[in-house]
Coordinates of C-alpha atoms in Angstrom, one line a residue:
M183 CA 0.0 0.0 0.0
K184 CA 1.4 3.4 -1.1
K185 CA 2.0 6.0 1.6
P186 CA -0.3 9.1 1.3
D187 CA 2.8 11.4 1.0
A188 CA 4.4 9.3 -1.8
I189 CA 5.2 10.8 -5.2
I190 CA 3.8 8.3 -7.8
L191 CA 5.6 8.2 -11.1
S192 CA 5.7 6.1 -14.2
R193 CA 9.1 4.4 -14.9
E194 CA 8.6 5.0 -18.6
A195 CA 8.4 8.8 -18.0
L196 CA 11.0 9.0 -15.2
L197 CA 13.8 7.0 -16.8
P198 CA 14.3 9.1 -19.9
A199 CA 13.9 12.3 -17.9
L200 CA 16.7 11.2 -15.5
G201 CA 18.8 10.1 -18.5
L202 CA 18.5 13.5 -20.1
V203 CA 19.2 15.6 -17.0
S204 CA 22.1 13.4 -15.8
K205 CA 24.1 14.6 -18.8
A206 CA 24.4 18.0 -17.1
V207 CA 25.5 16.6 -13.8
E208 CA 29.2 17.1 -12.8
R209 CA 30.2 13.7 -11.5
R210 CA 33.7 14.6 -10.4
S211 CA 32.9 17.8 -8.6
T212 CA 34.4 18.6 -5.2
I213 CA 30.9 20.0 -4.3
P214 CA 28.8 16.9 -3.2
V215 CA 25.4 18.4 -4.1
L216 CA 26.5 18.8 -7.8
A217 CA 26.5 15.0 -8.1
N218 CA 22.8 15.2 -7.3
V219 CA 19.7 16.1 -9.2
L220 CA 17.1 18.5 -7.7
L221 CA 13.6 17.1 -7.5
T222 CA 10.8 19.7 -7.1
V223 CA 7.2 18.7 -6.7
D224 CA 4.2 20.9 -7.6
A225 CA 1.3 18.9 -6.2
A226 CA -1.4 21.2 -7.5
A227 CA -0.1 21.0 -11.1
G228 CA 0.8 17.3 -10.7
T229 CA 4.3 17.8 -11.9
L230 CA 7.9 16.8 -10.9
T231 CA 10.7 19.0 -12.2
I232 CA 14.2 17.4 -12.3
T233 CA 17.2 19.7 -12.5
G234 CA 20.9 19.0 -13.0
S235 CA 23.7 21.5 -12.9
D236 CA 27.5 21.8 -13.1
L237 CA 27.4 25.6 -12.3
D238 CA 28.0 26.5 -15.9
C239 CA 25.0 24.7 -17.4
E240 CA 21.6 23.9 -15.9
L241 CA 19.3 21.3 -17.6
R242 CA 15.8 20.7 -16.3
T243 CA 12.8 18.7 -17.5
K244 CA 9.2 18.2 -16.2
L245 CA 7.0 15.2 -16.0
S246 CA 3.6 14.2 -14.6
C247 CA 3.3 12.7 -11.2
Q248 CA 0.8 12.2 -8.3
A249 CA 1.7 13.9 -5.1
G250 CA 0.0 15.1 -1.9
K251 CA 2.2 18.0 -1.1
D252 CA 4.8 20.4 -2.6
E253 CA 8.4 19.5 -1.7
A254 CA 12.0 19.7 -2.9
F255 CA 15.1 17.6 -2.2
T256 CA 18.1 16.2 -4.1
L257 CA 19.2 12.7 -4.8
P258 CA 22.4 11.3 -6.3
S259 CA 22.0 11.3 -10.0
G260 CA 23.9 8.1 -10.8
I261 CA 22.3 6.0 -8.1
L262 CA 18.8 7.2 -8.8
H263 CA 19.1 6.7 -12.6
D264 CA 20.5 3.1 -12.1
A265 CA 17.9 2.2 -9.6
V266 CA 15.0 3.3 -11.9
R267 CA 16.7 1.7 -14.9
K268 CA 16.8 -1.7 -13.1
M269 CA 13.2 -1.7 -12.2
P270 CA 10.7 -3.7 -14.3
D271 CA 9.3 -2.2 -17.5
G272 CA 5.9 -0.6 -16.9
A273 CA 6.5 -0.3 -13.2
E274 CA 4.7 2.3 -11.1
I275 CA 7.3 4.0 -8.8
A276 CA 6.7 5.4 -5.4
L277 CA 9.1 8.0 -4.0
V278 CA 8.9 9.0 -0.4
A279 CA 11.2 11.7 0.9
E280 CA 11.9 11.9 4.6
K281 CA 14.5 14.0 6.5
D282 CA 17.8 12.3 5.5
F283 CA 16.7 9.5 3.1
A284 CA 14.3 8.9 0.3
T285 CA 12.6 5.5 -0.3
L286 CA 12.2 4.5 -3.9
S287 CA 10.0 1.4 -4.4
A288 CA 8.2 -0.5 -7.2
G289 CA 6.7 -3.9 -6.6
R290 CA 9.0 -5.8 -4.3
S291 CA 12.0 -3.6 -5.1
R292 CA 13.0 -1.0 -2.6
F293 CA 15.9 1.5 -2.4
R294 CA 16.8 3.8 0.5
I295 CA 18.8 6.7 -0.9
Q296 CA 20.5 9.5 1.0
I297 CA 19.1 13.0 0.5
L298 CA 21.0 16.3 0.4
P299 CA 18.8 19.4 1.1
A300 CA 17.4 21.4 -1.9
T301 CA 18.7 24.6 -0.3
D302 CA 22.2 23.4 -1.0
F303 CA 21.5 23.0 -4.7
P304 CA 22.8 26.0 -6.8
T305 CA 20.4 27.5 -9.3
M306 CA 21.3 29.7 -12.2
D307 CA 19.7 33.1 -12.9
A308 CA 19.0 33.7 -16.6
G309 CA 19.1 37.4 -16.2
S310 CA 17.9 39.6 -19.0
L311 CA 17.9 37.7 -22.3
S312 CA 17.7 40.3 -25.0
H313 CA 16.8 38.3 -28.1
S314 CA 14.5 35.3 -28.6
F315 CA 13.6 33.3 -31.7
E316 CA 12.3 30.0 -32.8
L317 CA 14.1 27.4 -35.0
D318 CA 13.2 24.0 -36.3
A319 CA 15.0 21.3 -34.3
G320 CA 16.1 19.5 -37.4
L321 CA 17.8 22.8 -38.6
V322 CA 19.6 23.3 -35.3
A323 CA 20.7 19.7 -35.3
R324 CA 22.2 20.2 -38.8
M325 CA 24.0 23.4 -37.8
L326 CA 25.6 21.8 -34.7
D327 CA 26.4 18.5 -36.5
T328 CA 28.0 20.2 -39.5
V329 CA 30.4 22.5 -37.6
S330 CA 31.1 20.9 -34.2
F331 CA 33.9 18.7 -35.4
A332 CA 36.0 21.8 -35.9
I333 CA 35.7 23.1 -32.3
S334 CA 39.2 23.5 -30.8
S335 CA 40.3 21.5 -27.8
E336 CA 43.3 23.8 -27.1
E337 CA 42.7 25.3 -23.7
T338 CA 45.1 28.2 -24.3
R339 CA 42.8 29.5 -27.0
Y340 CA 39.7 29.1 -25.0
Y341 CA 37.7 31.4 -27.3
L342 CA 37.9 28.7 -29.9
N343 CA 36.4 26.0 -27.6
G344 CA 32.9 26.4 -28.9
I345 CA 30.6 27.4 -31.7
Y346 CA 30.4 31.0 -32.8
W347 CA 26.8 32.1 -33.4
H348 CA 26.2 35.5 -35.0
A349 CA 23.6 37.2 -37.1
S350 CA 24.2 39.0 -40.4
E351 CA 21.9 38.4 -43.4
A352 CA 21.8 34.9 -42.0
L353 CA 22.2 33.1 -38.6
N354 CA 25.7 31.8 -38.8
A355 CA 27.3 28.9 -36.9
V356 CA 31.1 28.8 -37.1
A357 CA 33.8 26.6 -35.6
T358 CA 37.5 26.4 -36.2
D359 CA 40.6 25.1 -34.4
G360 CA 43.1 26.9 -36.7
H361 CA 43.6 23.8 -38.9
R362 CA 40.1 23.5 -40.3
L363 CA 37.0 25.7 -40.3
A364 CA 33.3 24.9 -40.8
K365 CA 30.5 27.4 -41.3
F366 CA 26.7 26.8 -41.6
A367 CA 24.5 29.8 -42.5
A368 CA 20.7 29.4 -41.9
P369 CA 17.9 31.8 -42.8
L370 CA 17.7 34.5 -40.1
P371 CA 14.7 33.8 -37.9
E372 CA 12.4 36.6 -36.7
G373 CA 13.7 38.0 -33.5
A374 CA 17.4 37.2 -34.2
A375 CA 18.4 40.4 -36.0
G376 CA 20.8 42.4 -33.8
M377 CA 21.5 39.6 -31.4
P378 CA 24.8 39.7 -29.7
A379 CA 27.5 37.5 -31.2
I380 CA 28.0 34.5 -28.8
I381 CA 30.4 31.6 -28.3
I382 CA 28.5 28.4 -27.2
P383 CA 30.9 26.1 -25.2
R384 CA 31.6 22.6 -26.4
R385 CA 29.8 21.0 -23.5
T386 CA 26.7 23.1 -24.0
V387 CA 26.7 22.2 -27.7
G388 CA 26.5 18.5 -26.7
L389 CA 23.7 19.2 -24.2
I390 CA 21.7 21.2 -26.8
R391 CA 22.1 18.3 -29.2
Q392 CA 20.8 15.8 -26.6
L393 CA 17.9 18.0 -25.7
I394 CA 16.5 19.0 -29.1
G395 CA 16.4 15.7 -31.0
D396 CA 15.6 16.1 -34.7
K397 CA 11.9 17.2 -34.7
G398 CA 9.7 20.0 -33.3
A399 CA 10.4 23.6 -32.4
V400 CA 13.3 25.0 -30.5
Q401 CA 13.0 28.3 -28.6
V402 CA 16.3 30.1 -28.3
S403 CA 16.9 33.1 -26.1
V404 CA 20.3 34.8 -25.7
S405 CA 22.1 37.7 -24.1
D406 CA 25.8 38.4 -24.2
L407 CA 26.3 36.2 -21.1
K408 CA 23.9 33.3 -21.4
I409 CA 21.8 31.1 -23.8
R410 CA 18.6 29.4 -23.0
V411 CA 17.2 26.6 -25.2
E412 CA 13.7 25.3 -24.6
T413 CA 11.9 22.3 -26.2
G414 CA 9.1 20.0 -25.3
Q415 CA 11.7 17.8 -23.6
G416 CA 13.1 20.4 -21.3
T417 CA 15.1 23.6 -20.8
L418 CA 18.8 24.3 -20.9
L419 CA 20.4 27.4 -19.5
S420 CA 24.1 27.9 -20.0
K421 CA 26.8 30.4 -19.6
L422 CA 28.7 31.5 -22.7
I423 CA 32.4 31.7 -23.4
D424 CA 33.6 35.3 -22.5
G425 CA 36.0 36.2 -25.3
S426 CA 36.3 37.7 -28.8
Y427 CA 36.1 35.3 -31.7
P428 CA 38.7 35.9 -34.4
D429 CA 37.8 37.3 -37.8
Y430 CA 37.3 34.0 -39.5
Q431 CA 36.3 35.6 -42.8
R432 CA 40.0 36.4 -43.4
V433 CA 40.9 32.7 -43.8
I434 CA 38.1 31.8 -46.2
P435 CA 39.8 31.8 -49.6
A436 CA 37.9 33.8 -52.3
G437 CA 40.3 33.5 -55.3
N438 CA 41.3 29.8 -55.6
A439 CA 41.4 29.1 -59.3
N440 CA 41.6 25.3 -59.4
H441 CA 38.3 23.4 -59.0
F442 CA 37.7 19.7 -58.7
T443 CA 34.4 17.8 -57.9
V444 CA 34.6 14.7 -55.8
E445 CA 32.2 12.0 -54.7
R446 CA 32.2 12.6 -50.9
E447 CA 31.7 9.0 -49.8
A448 CA 34.2 7.5 -52.2
L449 CA 36.8 10.0 -51.0
A450 CA 36.1 9.4 -47.3
K451 CA 36.6 5.7 -47.8
A452 CA 39.9 6.2 -49.6
V453 CA 41.2 8.6 -47.0
D454 CA 40.2 6.2 -44.3
R455 CA 42.1 3.4 -46.0
V456 CA 45.4 5.3 -46.6
T457 CA 45.4 6.7 -43.0
T458 CA 45.6 3.1 -41.7
V459 CA 49.4 3.3 -41.8
S460 CA 49.8 6.9 -40.9
S461 CA 51.2 7.9 -37.5
A462 CA 49.0 9.1 -34.7
R463 CA 50.9 12.4 -34.6
G464 CA 51.0 13.4 -38.3
S465 CA 48.4 11.6 -40.4
A466 CA 49.9 13.5 -43.4
V467 CA 48.3 12.5 -46.8
K468 CA 49.4 13.8 -50.2
F469 CA 46.5 14.7 -52.4
A470 CA 47.5 14.8 -56.1
F471 CA 44.6 16.4 -58.0
E472 CA 45.2 15.8 -61.7
A473 CA 43.6 17.5 -64.7
D474 CA 42.9 14.1 -66.3
G475 CA 40.2 13.4 -63.7
N476 CA 42.1 11.4 -61.1
L477 CA 42.9 12.1 -57.5
S478 CA 45.8 10.1 -56.0
L479 CA 46.2 9.7 -52.3
T480 CA 49.6 8.8 -50.8
T481 CA 50.8 8.4 -47.2
N482 CA 54.2 7.3 -45.9
N483 CA 55.1 6.3 -42.4
P484 CA 58.7 5.3 -41.8
D485 CA 57.7 3.1 -38.9
A486 CA 54.8 1.3 -40.5
G487 CA 54.9 1.5 -44.3
S488 CA 53.0 3.3 -47.0
A489 CA 49.6 3.3 -48.7
N490 CA 48.2 4.6 -52.0
D491 CA 44.7 4.9 -53.3
E492 CA 42.9 6.7 -56.2
V493 CA 39.5 8.3 -56.7
T494 CA 37.9 9.5 -59.9
I495 CA 37.1 13.2 -59.9
E496 CA 35.8 15.9 -62.3
H497 CA 38.2 18.7 -63.2
G498 CA 36.7 22.1 -63.6
D499 CA 38.9 25.2 -64.1
G500 CA 42.5 25.6 -63.4
D501 CA 45.5 23.3 -63.2
G502 CA 46.4 20.1 -61.3
V503 CA 47.6 20.6 -57.7
E504 CA 49.6 18.5 -55.3
I505 CA 48.9 19.4 -51.7
G506 CA 49.2 17.8 -48.2
F507 CA 46.4 17.5 -45.7
N508 CA 46.0 16.0 -42.3
G509 CA 44.1 12.8 -43.2
R510 CA 42.2 12.6 -40.0
Y511 CA 41.1 16.3 -40.2
C512 CA 40.0 15.7 -43.8
L513 CA 38.0 12.6 -42.8
D514 CA 36.2 14.5 -40.0
L515 CA 35.2 17.2 -42.5
L516 CA 34.0 14.6 -45.1
N517 CA 31.9 12.9 -42.5
A518 CA 30.3 16.1 -41.4
A519 CA 29.6 17.5 -44.9
E520 CA 26.6 15.3 -45.8
A521 CA 26.5 16.3 -49.5
E522 CA 26.9 13.6 -52.1
R523 CA 29.4 15.7 -54.1
L524 CA 31.9 18.3 -53.0
V525 CA 33.9 20.9 -54.9
F526 CA 37.5 21.4 -53.8
S527 CA 38.7 24.9 -54.7
L528 CA 42.5 25.0 -54.4
G529 CA 45.2 27.7 -54.8
D530 CA 48.9 26.9 -54.5
P531 CA 50.1 24.0 -52.2
G532 CA 50.6 26.4 -49.3
S533 CA 47.2 28.0 -49.3
P534 CA 43.9 27.1 -47.6
T535 CA 41.5 25.0 -49.6
L536 CA 37.8 25.9 -49.8
I537 CA 35.4 22.9 -49.8
Q538 CA 31.6 23.2 -50.5
P539 CA 28.8 21.0 -51.6
E540 CA 28.4 21.1 -55.4
T541 CA 24.8 22.3 -55.1
T542 CA 22.5 23.7 -52.4
D543 CA 20.2 21.2 -50.7
E544 CA 16.4 21.1 -50.9
T545 CA 16.3 23.8 -48.2
G546 CA 18.6 26.1 -50.2
L547 CA 21.4 25.8 -47.6
K548 CA 25.1 25.3 -48.5
P549 CA 27.7 25.0 -45.8
L550 CA 31.3 25.7 -46.4
F551 CA 34.6 24.2 -45.1
V552 CA 38.2 25.4 -45.1
L553 CA 41.1 23.0 -44.7
M554 CA 44.6 24.2 -44.1
P555 CA 47.5 22.4 -45.9
M556 CA 50.3 20.6 -44.2
R557 CA 53.8 19.6 -45.4
V558 CA 54.2 16.1 -46.7

């Protein structure tokens, strides 16, 4: 028999909610309560709000419950998630919070889990968010998936450790680590004009991607300090990187005269093959673009051997070019590009290469990529 003060929840609703929110939890924090999730019950509304935080990001979601009173407390994220996960499918879960412990039960299963007080849990203040606009979840997913591979992991250049969002005639998402650059320009939504240029941290990018899925509407609100992303699944509030993003437009080549069209998937498989013998440090691959419609790939590793492969290409304007690229960087780019055919626009062997889809897609969008050469 359920206690009258129990919170009654469906396992099928609670488990995915905990799985989502737990991604924002800082498991290795020196602050014990940050390993917990905050559970807040609104009895009149019949809802339980679950919140996770690492002080830089706060992710919360809401689900239906039955409860006799309003209350708030925190429980360890990992233990709670595992306990619910191991309960039977279709289980009705009863959660009873007392002073120092909460009892979680379903059928014959029962867990007694230590509580930390809700007053210890840090909450973030969104402050004033100056601009708000709506985007399609599928479009946001494409923006993030297309450019996130180029986010830098070099901590000394912290301002490159995220995606740069700014508004011009379009809403632009840009990432670069100094060796490769990716840009995705989407139609400017109503409400985004004049928004502050922001740098969304790598961790936040991953949380946004987890939150939005691929369908539905996404409400985005920004200031120069924070971003809030809201969907039917939940709400994410995050701090932004405080820094000035470099003028990336300067490295996008405009006058490269040698153009070659390549089947993306065929090239990706060939690059993957030749990098089998490349060293972990270098991954240098020589690309020989030939005017007769052939692209030769060569890699040499004194400690392992060599590899060669060829891909058929279409030569447009200009001359043949031999240039070196980091094979792993190139492969990351090819995997993110999506388009069936890509146009490589090359200058001399020491200049950046511009890579774009051959045509715009059905939505009229056309991302671009820049790959810096390396000596081979």
